[in-house]
GROMACS .gro file of C-alpha atoms in nm:
model
  499
    1UNK     CA    1  -0.026   0.008   0.021
    2UNK     CA    2   0.143   0.356  -0.081
    3UNK     CA    3   0.017   0.677   0.071
    4UNK     CA    4  -0.200   0.902  -0.144
    5UNK     CA    5   0.069   1.137  -0.222
    6UNK     CA    6   0.408   1.024  -0.244
    7UNK     CA    7   0.665   1.133   0.013
    8UNK     CA    8   0.950   1.399  -0.074
    9UNK     CA    9   1.214   1.199   0.060
   10UNK     CA   10   1.139   0.841  -0.117
   11UNK     CA   11   1.091   0.542   0.125
   12UNK     CA   12   1.269   0.570   0.478
   13UNK     CA   13   1.445   0.304   0.631
   14UNK     CA   14   1.497   0.258   0.989
   15UNK     CA   15   1.859   0.054   0.924
   16UNK     CA   16   2.012   0.370   0.777
   17UNK     CA   17   1.923   0.605   1.080
   18UNK     CA   18   2.211   0.754   1.313
   19UNK     CA   19   2.251   0.580   1.632
   20UNK     CA   20   2.082   0.700   1.885
   21UNK     CA   21   2.209   1.029   2.069
   22UNK     CA   22   2.297   1.145   1.697
   23UNK     CA   23   2.269   1.521   1.626
   24UNK     CA   24   2.013   1.420   1.340
   25UNK     CA   25   1.719   1.301   1.626
   26UNK     CA   26   1.699   1.701   1.708
   27UNK     CA   27   1.488   1.869   1.437
   28UNK     CA   28   1.481   1.737   1.103
   29UNK     CA   29   1.561   1.373   1.225
   30UNK     CA   30   1.337   1.128   1.348
   31UNK     CA   31   1.047   1.241   1.569
   32UNK     CA   32   1.008   1.151   1.976
   33UNK     CA   33   0.661   1.020   2.069
   34UNK     CA   34   0.786   1.157   2.457
   35UNK     CA   35   0.945   1.448   2.584
   36UNK     CA   36   0.907   1.834   2.479
   37UNK     CA   37   0.735   1.837   2.136
   38UNK     CA   38   0.514   1.519   2.205
   39UNK     CA   39   0.267   1.674   2.455
   40UNK     CA   40  -0.022   1.665   2.182
   41UNK     CA   41   0.012   1.286   2.018
   42UNK     CA   42  -0.290   1.351   1.823
   43UNK     CA   43  -0.143   1.711   1.649
   44UNK     CA   44   0.162   1.530   1.618
   45UNK     CA   45   0.057   1.224   1.417
   46UNK     CA   46  -0.144   1.454   1.223
   47UNK     CA   47   0.164   1.599   1.119
   48UNK     CA   48   0.384   1.261   1.079
   49UNK     CA   49   0.083   1.183   0.824
   50UNK     CA   50   0.159   1.481   0.625
   51UNK     CA   51   0.539   1.422   0.578
   52UNK     CA   52   0.543   1.039   0.577
   53UNK     CA   53   0.235   0.904   0.468
   54UNK     CA   54   0.070   0.645   0.648
   55UNK     CA   55   0.359   0.461   0.822
   56UNK     CA   56   0.614   0.709   1.004
   57UNK     CA   57   0.931   0.630   1.165
   58UNK     CA   58   0.956   0.736   1.523
   59UNK     CA   59   1.149   0.712   1.855
   60UNK     CA   60   0.973   0.536   2.167
   61UNK     CA   61   1.181   0.650   2.547
   62UNK     CA   62   1.567   0.604   2.502
   63UNK     CA   63   1.533   0.694   2.144
   64UNK     CA   64   1.459   0.368   2.027
   65UNK     CA   65   1.331   0.368   1.681
   66UNK     CA   66   1.000   0.234   1.588
   67UNK     CA   67   0.763   0.284   1.342
   68UNK     CA   68   0.401   0.425   1.408
   69UNK     CA   69   0.106   0.298   1.162
   70UNK     CA   70  -0.131   0.608   1.072
   71UNK     CA   71  -0.361   0.483   0.837
   72UNK     CA   72  -0.670   0.289   0.883
   73UNK     CA   73  -0.581   0.010   0.591
   74UNK     CA   74  -0.213  -0.007   0.667
   75UNK     CA   75  -0.322  -0.108   1.052
   76UNK     CA   76  -0.582  -0.348   0.912
   77UNK     CA   77  -0.332  -0.512   0.707
   78UNK     CA   78  -0.061  -0.539   0.979
   79UNK     CA   79  -0.259  -0.722   1.181
   80UNK     CA   80  -0.386  -0.979   0.941
   81UNK     CA   81  -0.084  -1.043   0.770
   82UNK     CA   82   0.056  -1.276   1.046
   83UNK     CA   83   0.289  -1.435   0.788
   84UNK     CA   84   0.466  -1.064   0.801
   85UNK     CA   85   0.374  -0.950   1.112
   86UNK     CA   86   0.405  -1.125   1.472
   87UNK     CA   87   0.331  -1.008   1.852
   88UNK     CA   88   0.640  -1.231   1.966
   89UNK     CA   89   0.900  -0.925   2.094
   90UNK     CA   90   1.148  -1.153   2.107
   91UNK     CA   91   1.226  -1.103   1.721
   92UNK     CA   92   1.278  -0.749   1.747
   93UNK     CA   93   1.598  -0.619   1.638
   94UNK     CA   94   1.664  -0.358   1.952
   95UNK     CA   95   1.580  -0.545   2.210
   96UNK     CA   96   1.830  -0.829   2.089
   97UNK     CA   97   2.065  -0.558   2.036
   98UNK     CA   98   2.060  -0.437   2.399
   99UNK     CA   99   1.913  -0.111   2.303
  100UNK     CA  100   1.617  -0.153   2.542
  101UNK     CA  101   1.679  -0.192   2.855
  102UNK     CA  102   1.563  -0.384   3.148
  103UNK     CA  103   1.422  -0.059   3.333
  104UNK     CA  104   1.297   0.092   3.003
  105UNK     CA  105   0.966   0.265   3.118
  106UNK     CA  106   0.736   0.052   2.824
  107UNK     CA  107   0.917  -0.298   2.913
  108UNK     CA  108   0.612  -0.406   3.091
  109UNK     CA  109   0.412  -0.380   2.771
  110UNK     CA  110   0.746  -0.499   2.533
  111UNK     CA  111   0.840  -0.811   2.758
  112UNK     CA  112   0.734  -1.128   2.577
  113UNK     CA  113   0.500  -1.354   2.786
  114UNK     CA  114   0.338  -1.677   2.763
  115UNK     CA  115  -0.023  -1.576   2.697
  116UNK     CA  116  -0.251  -1.568   2.373
  117UNK     CA  117  -0.181  -1.216   2.300
  118UNK     CA  118   0.186  -1.299   2.252
  119UNK     CA  119   0.210  -1.636   2.119
  120UNK     CA  120   0.175  -1.730   1.735
  121UNK     CA  121   0.070  -2.050   1.536
  122UNK     CA  122  -0.041  -2.359   1.732
  123UNK     CA  123   0.045  -2.219   2.044
  124UNK     CA  124  -0.183  -1.936   2.012
  125UNK     CA  125  -0.482  -2.139   1.884
  126UNK     CA  126  -0.418  -2.361   2.203
  127UNK     CA  127  -0.463  -2.086   2.462
  128UNK     CA  128  -0.659  -1.823   2.277
  129UNK     CA  129  -0.895  -2.098   2.229
  130UNK     CA  130  -0.916  -2.189   2.561
  131UNK     CA  131  -0.995  -1.840   2.603
  132UNK     CA  132  -1.251  -1.759   2.369
  133UNK     CA  133  -1.438  -2.094   2.471
  134UNK     CA  134  -1.448  -1.968   2.799
  135UNK     CA  135  -1.609  -1.633   2.708
  136UNK     CA  136  -1.846  -1.799   2.505
  137UNK     CA  137  -1.998  -1.950   2.838
  138UNK     CA  138  -2.089  -1.616   2.947
  139UNK     CA  139  -2.472  -1.597   2.937
  140UNK     CA  140  -2.529  -1.246   2.781
  141UNK     CA  141  -2.855  -1.204   2.933
  142UNK     CA  142  -2.760  -1.281   3.301
  143UNK     CA  143  -2.399  -1.026   3.248
  144UNK     CA  144  -2.609  -0.740   3.095
  145UNK     CA  145  -2.842  -0.801   3.418
  146UNK     CA  146  -2.567  -0.819   3.653
  147UNK     CA  147  -2.404  -0.499   3.474
  148UNK     CA  148  -2.743  -0.309   3.540
  149UNK     CA  149  -2.767  -0.410   3.906
  150UNK     CA  150  -2.393  -0.330   3.962
  151UNK     CA  151  -2.454   0.043   3.824
  152UNK     CA  152  -2.766   0.099   4.018
  153UNK     CA  153  -2.535   0.011   4.335
  154UNK     CA  154  -2.303   0.237   4.260
  155UNK     CA  155  -2.523   0.540   4.180
  156UNK     CA  156  -2.705   0.463   4.506
  157UNK     CA  157  -2.327   0.561   4.663
  158UNK     CA  158  -2.401   0.952   4.517
  159UNK     CA  159  -2.754   0.993   4.395
  160UNK     CA  160  -2.861   1.169   4.740
  161UNK     CA  161  -2.567   1.378   4.708
  162UNK     CA  162  -2.657   1.582   4.379
  163UNK     CA  163  -2.296   1.588   4.257
  164UNK     CA  164  -2.047   1.344   4.165
  165UNK     CA  165  -1.715   1.269   3.957
  166UNK     CA  166  -1.817   1.028   3.717
  167UNK     CA  167  -1.455   0.921   3.645
  168UNK     CA  168  -1.357   0.832   4.005
  169UNK     CA  169  -1.725   0.724   4.134
  170UNK     CA  170  -1.856   0.539   3.834
  171UNK     CA  171  -1.635   0.446   3.519
  172UNK     CA  172  -1.344   0.313   3.704
  173UNK     CA  173  -1.573   0.091   3.943
  174UNK     CA  174  -1.787  -0.062   3.726
  175UNK     CA  175  -1.578  -0.241   3.529
  176UNK     CA  176  -1.416  -0.405   3.791
  177UNK     CA  177  -1.730  -0.503   3.965
  178UNK     CA  178  -1.839  -0.677   3.664
  179UNK     CA  179  -1.537  -0.805   3.571
  180UNK     CA  180  -1.493  -0.980   3.919
  181UNK     CA  181  -1.802  -1.117   3.894
  182UNK     CA  182  -1.747  -1.267   3.567
  183UNK     CA  183  -1.406  -1.424   3.660
  184UNK     CA  184  -1.536  -1.584   4.031
  185UNK     CA  185  -1.409  -1.397   4.279
  186UNK     CA  186  -1.722  -1.122   4.355
  187UNK     CA  187  -1.604  -1.112   4.683
  188UNK     CA  188  -1.279  -0.925   4.569
  189UNK     CA  189  -1.379  -0.629   4.440
  190UNK     CA  190  -1.374  -0.312   4.671
  191UNK     CA  191  -1.232   0.039   4.632
  192UNK     CA  192  -0.920  -0.121   4.738
  193UNK     CA  193  -0.885  -0.343   4.415
  194UNK     CA  194  -0.970  -0.065   4.182
  195UNK     CA  195  -0.705   0.145   4.332
  196UNK     CA  196  -0.465  -0.118   4.297
  197UNK     CA  197  -0.575  -0.193   3.944
  198UNK     CA  198  -0.550   0.198   3.865
  199UNK     CA  199  -0.221   0.234   4.026
  200UNK     CA  200  -0.037  -0.082   3.862
  201UNK     CA  201  -0.141   0.030   3.499
  202UNK     CA  202  -0.007   0.407   3.583
  203UNK     CA  203   0.360   0.293   3.665
  204UNK     CA  204   0.357   0.474   3.973
  205UNK     CA  205   0.665   0.404   4.237
  206UNK     CA  206   0.385   0.153   4.434
  207UNK     CA  207   0.263   0.014   4.111
  208UNK     CA  208   0.462  -0.333   4.166
  209UNK     CA  209   0.284  -0.389   4.523
  210UNK     CA  210  -0.057  -0.260   4.346
  211UNK     CA  211   0.027  -0.540   4.086
  212UNK     CA  212   0.079  -0.790   4.344
  213UNK     CA  213  -0.215  -0.725   4.525
  214UNK     CA  214  -0.414  -0.799   4.224
  215UNK     CA  215  -0.210  -1.116   4.125
  216UNK     CA  216  -0.236  -1.283   4.464
  217UNK     CA  217  -0.626  -1.215   4.425
  218UNK     CA  218  -0.608  -1.403   4.104
  219UNK     CA  219  -0.401  -1.702   4.237
  220UNK     CA  220  -0.580  -1.755   4.499
  221UNK     CA  221  -0.913  -1.788   4.288
  222UNK     CA  222  -0.717  -2.041   4.028
  223UNK     CA  223  -0.622  -2.283   4.359
  224UNK     CA  224  -0.978  -2.215   4.465
  225UNK     CA  225  -1.150  -2.331   4.110
  226UNK     CA  226  -0.903  -2.593   4.013
  227UNK     CA  227  -1.031  -2.781   4.362
  228UNK     CA  228  -1.412  -2.628   4.357
  229UNK     CA  229  -1.510  -2.564   3.996
  230UNK     CA  230  -1.823  -2.326   3.946
  231UNK     CA  231  -1.971  -2.218   3.644
  232UNK     CA  232  -1.763  -1.900   3.569
  233UNK     CA  233  -1.491  -1.775   3.331
  234UNK     CA  234  -1.217  -1.940   3.555
  235UNK     CA  235  -1.381  -2.271   3.593
  236UNK     CA  236  -1.472  -2.314   3.201
  237UNK     CA  237  -1.097  -2.131   3.155
  238UNK     CA  238  -0.909  -2.450   3.356
  239UNK     CA  239  -1.163  -2.706   3.241
  240UNK     CA  240  -1.076  -2.641   2.879
  241UNK     CA  241  -0.925  -2.958   2.674
  242UNK     CA  242  -0.628  -2.732   2.639
  243UNK     CA  243  -0.508  -2.829   2.972
  244UNK     CA  244  -0.395  -2.471   3.114
  245UNK     CA  245  -0.113  -2.491   3.347
  246UNK     CA  246  -0.199  -2.287   3.690
  247UNK     CA  247   0.063  -1.998   3.587
  248UNK     CA  248  -0.137  -2.010   3.230
  249UNK     CA  249  -0.477  -1.981   3.402
  250UNK     CA  250  -0.341  -1.696   3.645
  251UNK     CA  251  -0.147  -1.523   3.372
  252UNK     CA  252  -0.504  -1.518   3.148
  253UNK     CA  253  -0.657  -1.404   3.403
  254UNK     CA  254  -0.401  -1.132   3.445
  255UNK     CA  255  -0.445  -0.997   3.085
  256UNK     CA  256  -0.799  -1.033   3.094
  257UNK     CA  257  -0.874  -0.836   3.381
  258UNK     CA  258  -0.605  -0.569   3.327
  259UNK     CA  259  -0.706  -0.552   2.976
  260UNK     CA  260  -1.083  -0.535   3.017
  261UNK     CA  261  -1.056  -0.314   3.293
  262UNK     CA  262  -0.843  -0.056   3.106
  263UNK     CA  263  -1.028  -0.053   2.803
  264UNK     CA  264  -1.383  -0.044   2.967
  265UNK     CA  265  -1.323   0.219   3.202
  266UNK     CA  266  -1.210   0.444   2.952
  267UNK     CA  267  -1.489   0.392   2.713
  268UNK     CA  268  -1.745   0.431   2.947
  269UNK     CA  269  -1.578   0.775   3.086
  270UNK     CA  270  -1.551   0.893   2.701
  271UNK     CA  271  -1.925   0.748   2.630
  272UNK     CA  272  -2.010   0.954   2.933
  273UNK     CA  273  -1.814   1.273   2.839
  274UNK     CA  274  -1.982   1.265   2.495
  275UNK     CA  275  -2.322   1.255   2.585
  276UNK     CA  276  -2.284   1.513   2.847
  277UNK     CA  277  -2.094   1.742   2.612
  278UNK     CA  278  -2.189   1.705   2.284
  279UNK     CA  279  -2.546   1.873   2.207
  280UNK     CA  280  -2.607   1.614   1.923
  281UNK     CA  281  -2.560   1.307   2.111
  282UNK     CA  282  -2.784   1.442   2.424
  283UNK     CA  283  -3.067   1.605   2.150
  284UNK     CA  284  -3.077   1.284   1.986
  285UNK     CA  285  -3.044   1.039   2.267
  286UNK     CA  286  -3.335   1.206   2.456
  287UNK     CA  287  -3.527   1.257   2.097
  288UNK     CA  288  -3.536   0.865   2.046
  289UNK     CA  289  -3.308   0.939   1.768
  290UNK     CA  290  -2.968   0.725   1.864
  291UNK     CA  291  -2.954   0.474   2.130
  292UNK     CA  292  -2.671   0.459   2.381
  293UNK     CA  293  -2.519   0.190   2.208
  294UNK     CA  294  -2.474   0.410   1.840
  295UNK     CA  295  -2.321   0.676   2.134
  296UNK     CA  296  -2.105   0.406   2.254
  297UNK     CA  297  -1.987   0.295   1.913
  298UNK     CA  298  -1.918   0.704   1.838
  299UNK     CA  299  -1.707   0.711   2.108
  300UNK     CA  300  -1.488   0.379   2.013
  301UNK     CA  301  -1.438   0.588   1.673
  302UNK     CA  302  -1.331   0.946   1.816
  303UNK     CA  303  -1.110   0.788   2.160
  304UNK     CA  304  -1.051   0.474   2.137
  305UNK     CA  305  -0.981   0.337   2.471
  306UNK     CA  306  -0.605   0.256   2.360
  307UNK     CA  307  -0.420   0.506   2.159
  308UNK     CA  308  -0.151   0.289   2.054
  309UNK     CA  309  -0.033  -0.082   2.102
  310UNK     CA  310   0.296  -0.216   2.109
  311UNK     CA  311   0.361  -0.375   1.972
  312UNK     CA  312   0.335  -0.610   1.594
  313UNK     CA  313   0.714  -0.718   1.482
  314UNK     CA  314   0.810  -0.752   1.108
  315UNK     CA  315   0.925  -1.132   1.044
  316UNK     CA  316   1.051  -1.045   0.680
  317UNK     CA  317   1.153  -0.754   0.532
  318UNK     CA  318   0.823  -0.613   0.387
  319UNK     CA  319   0.694  -0.278   0.246
  320UNK     CA  320   0.398  -0.090   0.441
  321UNK     CA  321   0.246   0.205   0.326
  322UNK     CA  322   0.487   0.301   0.092
  323UNK     CA  323   0.795   0.238   0.389
  324UNK     CA  324   1.063  -0.040   0.350
  325UNK     CA  325   1.063  -0.231   0.670
  326UNK     CA  326   1.356  -0.476   0.765
  327UNK     CA  327   1.297  -0.742   0.922
  328UNK     CA  328   1.275  -0.741   1.278
  329UNK     CA  329   1.191  -0.371   1.296
  330UNK     CA  330   0.861  -0.284   1.542
  331UNK     CA  331   0.560  -0.097   1.486
  332UNK     CA  332   0.274   0.028   1.668
  333UNK     CA  333  -0.042  -0.091   1.624
  334UNK     CA  334  -0.300   0.279   1.660
  335UNK     CA  335  -0.591   0.270   1.695
  336UNK     CA  336  -0.625   0.690   1.764
  337UNK     CA  337  -0.490   0.787   1.446
  338UNK     CA  338  -0.582   0.530   1.238
  339UNK     CA  339  -0.951   0.560   1.358
  340UNK     CA  340  -0.936   0.960   1.204
  341UNK     CA  341  -0.777   0.889   0.897
  342UNK     CA  342  -0.908   1.117   0.597
  343UNK     CA  343  -0.909   0.840   0.337
  344UNK     CA  344  -1.213   0.680   0.552
  345UNK     CA  345  -1.346   0.951   0.777
  346UNK     CA  346  -1.271   1.285   0.574
  347UNK     CA  347  -1.544   1.483   0.768
  348UNK     CA  348  -1.471   1.409   1.135
  349UNK     CA  349  -1.795   1.587   1.240
  350UNK     CA  350  -1.999   1.321   1.072
  351UNK     CA  351  -2.190   1.044   1.283
  352UNK     CA  352  -2.070   0.694   1.225
  353UNK     CA  353  -2.413   0.565   1.290
  354UNK     CA  354  -2.316   0.254   1.437
  355UNK     CA  355  -2.023   0.145   1.131
  356UNK     CA  356  -1.833  -0.071   1.409
  357UNK     CA  357  -1.506  -0.096   1.126
  358UNK     CA  358  -1.326   0.128   1.367
  359UNK     CA  359  -0.971   0.019   1.518
  360UNK     CA  360  -1.071   0.010   1.885
  361UNK     CA  361  -1.044  -0.349   1.959
  362UNK     CA  362  -0.824  -0.460   1.703
  363UNK     CA  363  -0.826  -0.691   1.404
  364UNK     CA  364  -0.697  -1.021   1.294
  365UNK     CA  365  -0.618  -1.359   1.510
  366UNK     CA  366  -0.544  -1.104   1.813
  367UNK     CA  367  -0.846  -0.898   1.812
  368UNK     CA  368  -1.012  -0.839   2.121
  369UNK     CA  369  -1.168  -1.123   2.244
  370UNK     CA  370  -1.417  -0.946   2.525
  371UNK     CA  371  -1.487  -0.654   2.338
  372UNK     CA  372  -1.896  -0.735   2.359
  373UNK     CA  373  -1.866  -0.723   2.696
  374UNK     CA  374  -1.690  -0.378   2.699
  375UNK     CA  375  -1.968  -0.259   2.455
  376UNK     CA  376  -2.221  -0.417   2.742
  377UNK     CA  377  -2.046  -0.251   3.020
  378UNK     CA  378  -2.052   0.059   2.839
  379UNK     CA  379  -2.406   0.043   2.672
  380UNK     CA  380  -2.591  -0.079   3.029
  381UNK     CA  381  -2.407   0.158   3.226
  382UNK     CA  382  -2.468   0.502   3.055
  383UNK     CA  383  -2.826   0.426   3.007
  384UNK     CA  384  -2.895   0.299   3.345
  385UNK     CA  385  -2.705   0.642   3.522
  386UNK     CA  386  -2.885   0.855   3.266
  387UNK     CA  387  -3.260   0.682   3.339
  388UNK     CA  388  -3.143   0.718   3.703
  389UNK     CA  389  -3.047   1.103   3.671
  390UNK     CA  390  -3.239   1.216   3.367
  391UNK     CA  391  -3.106   1.566   3.479
  392UNK     CA  392  -2.758   1.523   3.510
  393UNK     CA  393  -2.521   1.822   3.411
  394UNK     CA  394  -2.153   1.890   3.332
  395UNK     CA  395  -2.043   2.058   3.630
  396UNK     CA  396  -1.768   2.253   3.462
  397UNK     CA  397  -1.679   2.429   3.131
  398UNK     CA  398  -1.580   2.175   2.918
  399UNK     CA  399  -1.226   2.341   2.798
  400UNK     CA  400  -1.171   2.257   3.216
  401UNK     CA  401  -1.180   1.871   3.143
  402UNK     CA  402  -0.859   1.765   3.251
  403UNK     CA  403  -0.621   1.468   3.047
  404UNK     CA  404  -0.319   1.218   3.111
  405UNK     CA  405  -0.180   1.159   2.793
  406UNK     CA  406   0.040   0.853   2.733
  407UNK     CA  407   0.165   0.697   2.431
  408UNK     CA  408  -0.040   0.419   2.507
  409UNK     CA  409  -0.392   0.575   2.585
  410UNK     CA  410  -0.537   0.946   2.659
  411UNK     CA  411  -0.730   0.874   3.007
  412UNK     CA  412  -0.959   1.172   3.139
  413UNK     CA  413  -0.890   1.268   3.497
  414UNK     CA  414  -1.250   1.385   3.633
  415UNK     CA  415  -1.574   1.404   3.528
  416UNK     CA  416  -1.732   1.646   3.772
  417UNK     CA  417  -2.137   1.661   3.734
  418UNK     CA  418  -2.452   1.762   3.915
  419UNK     CA  419  -2.801   1.667   3.950
  420UNK     CA  420  -3.121   1.707   4.149
  421UNK     CA  421  -3.041   1.477   4.477
  422UNK     CA  422  -3.256   1.170   4.427
  423UNK     CA  423  -3.352   0.884   4.678
  424UNK     CA  424  -3.160   0.547   4.656
  425UNK     CA  425  -3.359   0.239   4.467
  426UNK     CA  426  -3.346  -0.130   4.492
  427UNK     CA  427  -3.085  -0.251   4.280
  428UNK     CA  428  -3.306  -0.547   4.135
  429UNK     CA  429  -3.560  -0.275   4.045
  430UNK     CA  430  -3.549  -0.141   3.679
  431UNK     CA  431  -3.471   0.235   3.702
  432UNK     CA  432  -3.725   0.473   3.620
  433UNK     CA  433  -3.751   0.861   3.570
  434UNK     CA  434  -4.083   0.907   3.663
  435UNK     CA  435  -4.444   0.763   3.715
  436UNK     CA  436  -4.580   0.706   3.345
  437UNK     CA  437  -4.887   0.957   3.243
  438UNK     CA  438  -5.171   0.773   3.200
  439UNK     CA  439  -5.366   0.771   2.858
  440UNK     CA  440  -5.578   1.053   2.717
  441UNK     CA  441  -5.966   0.972   2.775
  442UNK     CA  442  -6.032   1.192   2.445
  443UNK     CA  443  -5.877   1.303   2.142
  444UNK     CA  444  -5.766   1.677   2.114
  445UNK     CA  445  -6.023   1.904   2.002
  446UNK     CA  446  -5.958   2.065   1.643
  447UNK     CA  447  -6.055   2.367   1.520
  448UNK     CA  448  -6.318   2.295   1.236
  449UNK     CA  449  -6.306   2.528   0.895
  450UNK     CA  450  -6.665   2.428   0.856
  451UNK     CA  451  -6.879   2.391   1.146
  452UNK     CA  452  -7.229   2.468   0.979
  453UNK     CA  453  -7.158   2.213   0.700
  454UNK     CA  454  -6.998   1.933   0.957
  455UNK     CA  455  -7.332   1.995   1.208
  456UNK     CA  456  -7.548   1.966   0.897
  457UNK     CA  457  -7.449   1.584   0.848
  458UNK     CA  458  -7.599   1.358   1.013
  459UNK     CA  459  -7.469   1.123   1.306
  460UNK     CA  460  -7.320   0.850   1.243
  461UNK     CA  461  -7.506   0.526   1.339
  462UNK     CA  462  -7.367   0.355   1.672
  463UNK     CA  463  -7.275   0.037   1.601
  464UNK     CA  464  -7.414  -0.283   1.827
  465UNK     CA  465  -7.193  -0.359   2.099
  466UNK     CA  466  -7.217  -0.588   2.394
  467UNK     CA  467  -7.501  -0.570   2.635
  468UNK     CA  468  -7.426  -0.500   2.950
  469UNK     CA  469  -7.703  -0.623   3.225
  470UNK     CA  470  -7.837  -0.346   3.422
  471UNK     CA  471  -7.763  -0.522   3.771
  472UNK     CA  472  -7.385  -0.635   3.674
  473UNK     CA  473  -7.148  -0.423   3.905
  474UNK     CA  474  -7.019  -0.113   3.810
  475UNK     CA  475  -6.704  -0.166   3.591
  476UNK     CA  476  -6.379   0.060   3.725
  477UNK     CA  477  -6.287   0.338   3.535
  478UNK     CA  478  -5.971   0.204   3.451
  479UNK     CA  479  -6.140  -0.082   3.255
  480UNK     CA  480  -6.260   0.136   3.017
  481UNK     CA  481  -5.921   0.281   2.936
  482UNK     CA  482  -5.675  -0.024   2.998
  483UNK     CA  483  -5.309   0.013   2.983
  484UNK     CA  484  -5.168  -0.076   2.662
  485UNK     CA  485  -4.910  -0.323   2.620
  486UNK     CA  486  -4.592  -0.231   2.574
  487UNK     CA  487  -4.496  -0.222   2.198
  488UNK     CA  488  -4.258  -0.537   2.077
  489UNK     CA  489  -3.995  -0.297   2.056
  490UNK     CA  490  -4.001  -0.159   2.387
  491UNK     CA  491  -4.050  -0.547   2.496
  492UNK     CA  492  -3.724  -0.624   2.292
  493UNK     CA  493  -3.536  -0.364   2.474
  494UNK     CA  494  -3.690  -0.520   2.806
  495UNK     CA  495  -3.540  -0.885   2.700
  496UNK     CA  496  -3.203  -0.780   2.582
  497UNK     CA  497  -3.063  -0.518   2.844
  498UNK     CA  498  -3.189  -0.814   3.062
  499UNK     CA  499  -3.448  -0.609   3.322
   0.00000   0.00000   0.00000
């Protein structure tokens, strides 16, 4: 694939670039994705697209060279071409040659692990087969019903206050509550587990201890379910014919928990922000022209949970987006710039109308196996929140919202809101805006342009109806106007949401 307009310098080659520390790595050389000049990665990606086309050479921390794939089609080609690109980082030239030190900031993402997301070939089939089979045992209606109840529980914690931070009090908690239930350890869900997961993913000084707290819980779960199977994800993972060892079970539980938690917390935050700040969404939601699921899908286009994912590695000399890719080169899979590729989205203000061809969940053999759970958490969670708090409003100017940005993701720090205080509800009840108004007993009156002519027309002869005995008991007032049965669409929504 080649860029729409050819680059002026011709195909780039990382192997021909100066070594790290060379003066060519300042303006005029490769662009760093960290430090000064990389504060706004979105703008930087567009500059790189203009300069190099859909695949651009860049530098990671410690000036480690890598390619960033900016084009939508090029990203899809890379993740699907398993004969040319692998997830096994042990083939990465800078890692083999010692350029990537053990204390590299991105080493947790770089280091190879014996998990399905890093495996290829038959080993990948064995490990991923166990994960996807365990996912398939989850009953969708039961999962959505639990998401709804967990959402109600979280809203109950702040609904009487009239104010809340939807990131810290809702978006960061709901995915963890749901994933702990799915994995089979609901007793492990608490504020500490949420704090540990967030801390472990932020790379702070206490990240290692936080990571151990989560892994210890998963180790206890693995041991318990090996001895006492139940109907949960962990038990089905253990029972799969692939015969995963305890270490393999624990490591896959860790990947599933962290990946699902981080991605869904970001997705939920972004979807809530868009609903609260974009007039198109709020008006259409209230007017019935856009479902919450469509708003979630639009968020996956505009603000994917992961901006880039490290990484893919070339197994042979090849070409991608007009660039010469050498065997051993590394590439960043980049959903954020790929989703705004002008070749697929010439007008970023246009609504995508449920289009699912975005890159938010990857593609090819390593496509996210739990994406429907993430969608369900965001869909049901946003719907439950808006139903309980229909008057919710942003409690600051949109320009005052703050983000933390890294190569991996762009995370909303807080989403302050206010609303009329509401009483707590039974978490098992379906939320409602207000009592449903009674049906009109008569049609509205209309002005007749020709009242005299209308009056001259003979009255219609009433149709005979069933005769009611004179001594029959009076009917209740509501009997004349019985409550209508919900429409087929309403009944379908109730079934789909698990209410």
